[in-house]
XYZ file of C-alpha atoms in Angstrom:
315
model
C 10.294 16.730 -34.481
C 6.970 14.924 -34.218
C 3.961 17.125 -33.467
C 2.492 16.751 -29.971
C -0.746 14.790 -30.264
C -1.480 13.411 -26.766
C -1.640 14.849 -23.259
C -0.721 13.261 -19.931
C -1.796 14.945 -16.696
C -0.201 13.749 -13.445
C -1.450 14.926 -10.058
C 0.914 13.745 -7.322
C 1.768 14.510 -3.726
C 3.887 17.675 -3.466
C 6.821 15.815 -1.910
C 6.923 13.473 -4.932
C 6.844 16.074 -7.689
C 10.610 15.950 -8.375
C 10.425 12.184 -8.875
C 7.692 12.598 -11.459
C 9.608 15.341 -13.231
C 12.393 12.803 -13.732
C 9.856 10.281 -14.982
C 8.224 12.862 -17.279
C 11.608 13.646 -18.825
C 11.917 9.974 -19.743
C 8.358 9.896 -21.103
C 9.189 12.742 -23.491
C 12.371 10.978 -24.563
C 10.475 7.757 -25.346
C 7.622 9.563 -27.114
C 8.109 13.280 -27.846
C 4.506 13.415 -29.097
C 3.198 13.172 -25.506
C 2.762 16.480 -23.668
C 3.195 15.973 -19.893
C 1.896 18.308 -17.208
C 2.446 17.698 -13.465
C 0.667 19.222 -10.475
C 1.623 18.750 -6.855
C -1.388 18.303 -4.583
C -4.265 19.485 -6.761
C -5.039 20.720 -10.243
C -4.982 24.430 -11.022
C -7.047 24.688 -14.251
C -5.751 28.232 -14.873
C -2.255 26.832 -15.424
C -3.268 24.347 -18.105
C -2.516 25.494 -21.679
C -5.561 25.616 -23.921
C -4.219 23.081 -26.420
C -3.525 20.533 -23.678
C -7.183 19.668 -23.089
C -8.021 19.558 -26.787
C -5.749 16.579 -27.382
C -6.479 12.965 -26.384
C -5.836 13.089 -22.645
C -4.995 10.656 -19.840
C -5.343 12.051 -16.310
C -3.778 10.189 -13.374
C -4.510 11.301 -9.812
C -2.222 9.886 -7.133
C -3.593 12.300 -4.549
C -7.003 13.873 -3.933
C -10.072 13.209 -6.079
C -10.464 15.075 -9.382
C -12.037 18.494 -8.743
C -15.742 18.640 -9.562
C -15.312 21.763 -11.682
C -12.585 20.135 -13.760
C -13.732 16.944 -15.457
C -12.331 16.932 -18.986
C -13.481 14.219 -21.342
C -10.552 11.860 -21.058
C -9.181 8.606 -19.804
C -8.868 8.909 -16.033
C -7.276 6.876 -13.238
C -7.530 8.011 -9.628
C -6.604 6.646 -6.223
C -9.495 5.618 -4.022
C -9.343 4.493 -0.428
C -11.198 1.395 0.729
C -11.680 0.186 4.272
C -10.055 -3.121 5.185
C -13.517 -4.681 5.301
C -14.278 -3.427 1.770
C -10.924 -4.773 0.598
C -11.640 -8.151 2.163
C -15.010 -8.371 0.419
C -13.308 -7.432 -2.849
C -10.638 -10.107 -2.386
C -13.250 -12.778 -1.676
C -15.272 -11.723 -4.725
C -12.204 -12.143 -6.931
C -10.965 -15.344 -5.264
C -7.801 -13.720 -3.935
C -6.349 -15.593 -0.924
C -6.897 -13.322 2.087
C -7.504 -13.470 5.831
C -10.920 -13.022 7.506
C -11.317 -9.618 9.166
C -14.072 -7.673 10.906
C -14.547 -4.769 13.267
C -13.549 -5.478 16.851
C -16.123 -4.889 19.562
C -15.786 -5.695 23.239
C -17.795 -8.817 24.071
C -17.819 -10.156 20.508
C -17.354 -13.855 19.833
C -15.465 -15.366 16.921
C -15.822 -18.713 15.190
C -12.556 -20.571 15.782
C -13.202 -22.678 12.687
C -12.951 -19.446 10.654
C -10.329 -17.565 12.632
C -8.221 -20.381 14.038
C -6.592 -20.337 17.468
C -5.126 -16.822 17.264
C -6.153 -13.446 15.868
C -4.529 -10.058 15.399
C -5.949 -6.804 16.752
C -5.025 -3.843 14.543
C -6.094 -0.172 14.410
C -8.384 0.916 11.607
C -6.661 4.198 10.830
C -3.198 4.424 12.393
C -1.486 1.389 10.880
C 1.519 2.880 9.095
C 3.775 2.873 12.175
C 2.985 -0.680 13.254
C 2.159 0.500 16.766
C -0.179 -1.514 19.025
C -0.904 -4.427 16.695
C -1.320 -7.422 18.987
C -1.913 -11.157 18.754
C -4.536 -12.637 21.074
C -6.004 -16.148 21.520
C -9.317 -16.288 19.654
C -11.094 -17.765 22.660
C -10.099 -14.740 24.792
C -11.651 -12.133 22.478
C -15.120 -12.388 24.012
C -13.813 -11.533 27.482
C -11.447 -8.750 26.425
C -12.137 -5.410 28.142
C -10.774 -1.936 27.565
C -9.125 -2.053 30.988
C -6.994 -4.985 29.799
C -5.073 -2.717 27.412
C -2.140 -0.484 28.460
C -3.106 3.095 29.286
C -1.397 4.524 26.178
C -2.718 1.862 23.774
C -4.150 3.124 20.464
C -7.418 1.310 21.097
C -8.343 4.233 23.357
C -8.199 6.662 20.422
C -8.866 4.513 17.352
C -11.360 1.874 16.247
C -9.944 -1.627 15.805
C -10.155 -4.646 13.529
C -9.724 -8.288 14.428
C -8.140 -10.508 11.773
C -7.072 -14.122 11.416
C -3.440 -14.616 12.501
C -0.776 -16.525 10.598
C 2.647 -16.990 12.124
C 5.141 -16.134 9.378
C 8.175 -17.759 11.013
C 10.162 -17.020 14.145
C 9.607 -13.294 13.646
C 6.797 -11.228 12.080
C 7.569 -10.786 8.372
C 5.767 -9.379 5.342
C 6.589 -8.502 1.729
C 5.657 -5.124 0.208
C 5.435 -4.560 -3.548
C 4.825 -1.053 -4.849
C 2.806 -1.418 -8.051
C 2.283 1.474 -10.465
C 0.043 0.858 -13.483
C 0.503 -2.931 -13.396
C 4.268 -2.600 -12.960
C 6.351 -3.361 -9.858
C 8.628 -0.421 -9.091
C 9.929 -1.317 -5.653
C 9.794 -4.275 -3.264
C 11.123 -5.082 0.170
C 10.958 -7.665 2.924
C 10.057 -6.305 6.368
C 11.030 -8.285 9.460
C 10.434 -7.381 13.098
C 13.594 -7.530 15.207
C 11.782 -9.299 18.046
C 10.370 -12.809 17.959
C 6.674 -13.425 18.458
C 5.616 -13.474 22.113
C 5.357 -16.900 23.714
C 2.009 -18.527 23.055
C 1.746 -19.088 26.796
C 2.139 -15.354 27.558
C -0.516 -13.699 29.698
C -2.888 -11.134 28.203
C -0.975 -8.180 29.688
C 2.183 -9.245 27.872
C 0.341 -9.932 24.625
C -1.352 -6.522 24.597
C 1.906 -4.713 25.267
C 3.847 -6.360 22.414
C 3.284 -5.298 18.830
C 3.634 -8.069 16.251
C 3.645 -5.817 13.191
C 6.566 -6.269 10.821
C 6.231 -2.610 9.784
C 7.014 -1.353 13.298
C 9.340 1.559 12.451
C 11.286 1.243 15.687
C 11.983 -2.495 15.613
C 12.160 -3.653 12.030
C 14.585 -4.426 9.263
C 13.515 -3.509 5.733
C 15.604 -5.131 2.984
C 15.236 -4.600 -0.752
C 14.167 -8.010 -2.033
C 12.946 -9.302 -5.380
C 10.648 -12.316 -5.128
C 8.932 -13.166 -8.404
C 6.246 -15.270 -6.735
C 5.231 -12.413 -4.446
C 5.435 -9.918 -7.317
C 3.242 -12.007 -9.596
C 0.733 -12.446 -6.793
C 0.723 -8.670 -6.202
C 0.002 -8.073 -9.892
C -2.843 -10.582 -9.771
C -4.308 -8.589 -6.879
C -3.918 -5.139 -8.443
C -5.385 -6.168 -11.787
C -8.703 -6.702 -10.013
C -8.734 -2.907 -9.440
C -8.518 -1.753 -13.077
C -9.028 1.976 -12.440
C -6.542 2.353 -9.568
C -3.037 3.538 -10.526
C -0.916 2.961 -7.403
C -0.681 0.294 -4.693
C 1.510 -0.781 -1.807
C 0.562 -4.472 -1.678
C 1.366 -6.149 1.647
C 1.557 -9.943 1.602
C 2.569 -12.771 3.900
C 3.488 -16.404 3.352
C 2.318 -19.240 5.572
C 5.566 -21.213 6.104
C 3.619 -24.410 6.794
C 1.530 -24.460 3.598
C 3.743 -22.058 1.565
C 0.555 -20.228 0.580
C 0.645 -16.450 0.020
C -2.072 -14.165 1.376
C -2.736 -10.499 0.697
C -3.138 -8.326 3.787
C -3.978 -4.988 2.173
C -3.382 -2.934 -0.961
C -2.736 0.579 0.427
C -4.089 2.511 -2.538
C -2.828 6.078 -2.332
C 0.047 8.408 -3.104
C 1.457 8.009 0.401
C 2.874 4.613 -0.637
C 5.228 6.306 -3.120
C 8.034 5.669 -0.635
C 10.769 7.002 -2.894
C 9.865 10.404 -1.429
C 6.808 10.027 0.806
C 6.444 11.826 4.125
C 6.142 8.421 5.821
C 9.518 7.353 4.418
C 11.086 10.633 5.439
C 9.821 10.311 8.990
C 11.105 6.735 9.164
C 14.509 7.785 7.794
C 14.205 5.704 4.634
C 14.830 8.300 1.930
C 18.296 9.639 2.536
C 20.328 9.844 -0.680
C 22.225 6.627 0.071
C 18.947 4.735 0.562
C 16.779 6.253 -2.169
C 19.197 5.502 -5.006
C 19.161 1.709 -4.436
C 15.354 1.871 -4.176
C 15.130 3.528 -7.587
C 17.743 1.258 -9.165
C 16.195 -1.968 -7.844
C 13.908 -2.160 -10.904
C 15.109 1.016 -12.678
C 11.876 2.521 -11.371
C 11.948 5.814 -13.281
C 12.455 4.030 -16.612
C 9.765 1.452 -15.845
C 7.318 4.149 -14.784
C 7.983 6.155 -17.940
C 7.532 3.136 -20.185
C 4.202 2.163 -18.648
C 2.985 5.780 -18.719
C 3.655 5.941 -22.455
C 1.852 2.628 -22.914
C -1.172 3.686 -20.829
C -1.364 7.079 -22.524
C -1.672 5.418 -25.919
C -4.218 2.926 -24.571
C -6.440 5.276 -22.554
C -6.053 8.851 -23.800
C -9.300 9.724 -25.593
């Protein structure tokens, strides 16, 4: 048996720890010289064997920042949240096709040459359910008042963004690729059951109809492999070299066939093989999770890239 000469520390969300135990078992099979240690939620330094930190080490945090009192000299990758505005500025800096976005404020005016005829209003913080994401004519934004929104609309409890709108077909549709260490592990096409509202609809109708293709109550999510979307997602994630995990949301303009990135969703909550969000949406029953894992043989792919990254980055 080869002597252990490298260490791999994984800090994951508690609900995902069994998935990473399966992945770790494959890591050890590929390279028995890698010692793997997994924590759910946060690191407990008292439970780390003394030899573990003395070896070349790669630490990967898919949840929570590394604790200040535990910063071993090592290679380190850690999730980091960015606002949608920060993401947009990053995309522009790296010439990634994206859609203009800014904070929504009542009375604001927008340049129709930048935003086009229609925009989307979307919450800044509560986006995972797809609730209260509305399309509005750009020219009507300046006159929009809080009283125009339904009484239970999220805009009364959350800040909002306004973003350029692209109609993705008859129904709202987007593609999600889960990327782990430059490797696609899972991908799906999300389509809203309902068609877009009529462009002639009044403002009351528009503000009461969500146009988000991730609306948990009115969507169809189908496992789909699209190489063009996947390659685009990898182009996006490679501009964030120190981030380990992404849920890249993309859309295609059916008129120009151009792909745009909407957001990258950097964080352990996009590990939808076992995430709380997937559980709440009913997506991780045993008959659903297995096809998700087998789509790209996710556990094997994850193990292979972890071995590769450990050899590259453990110092």
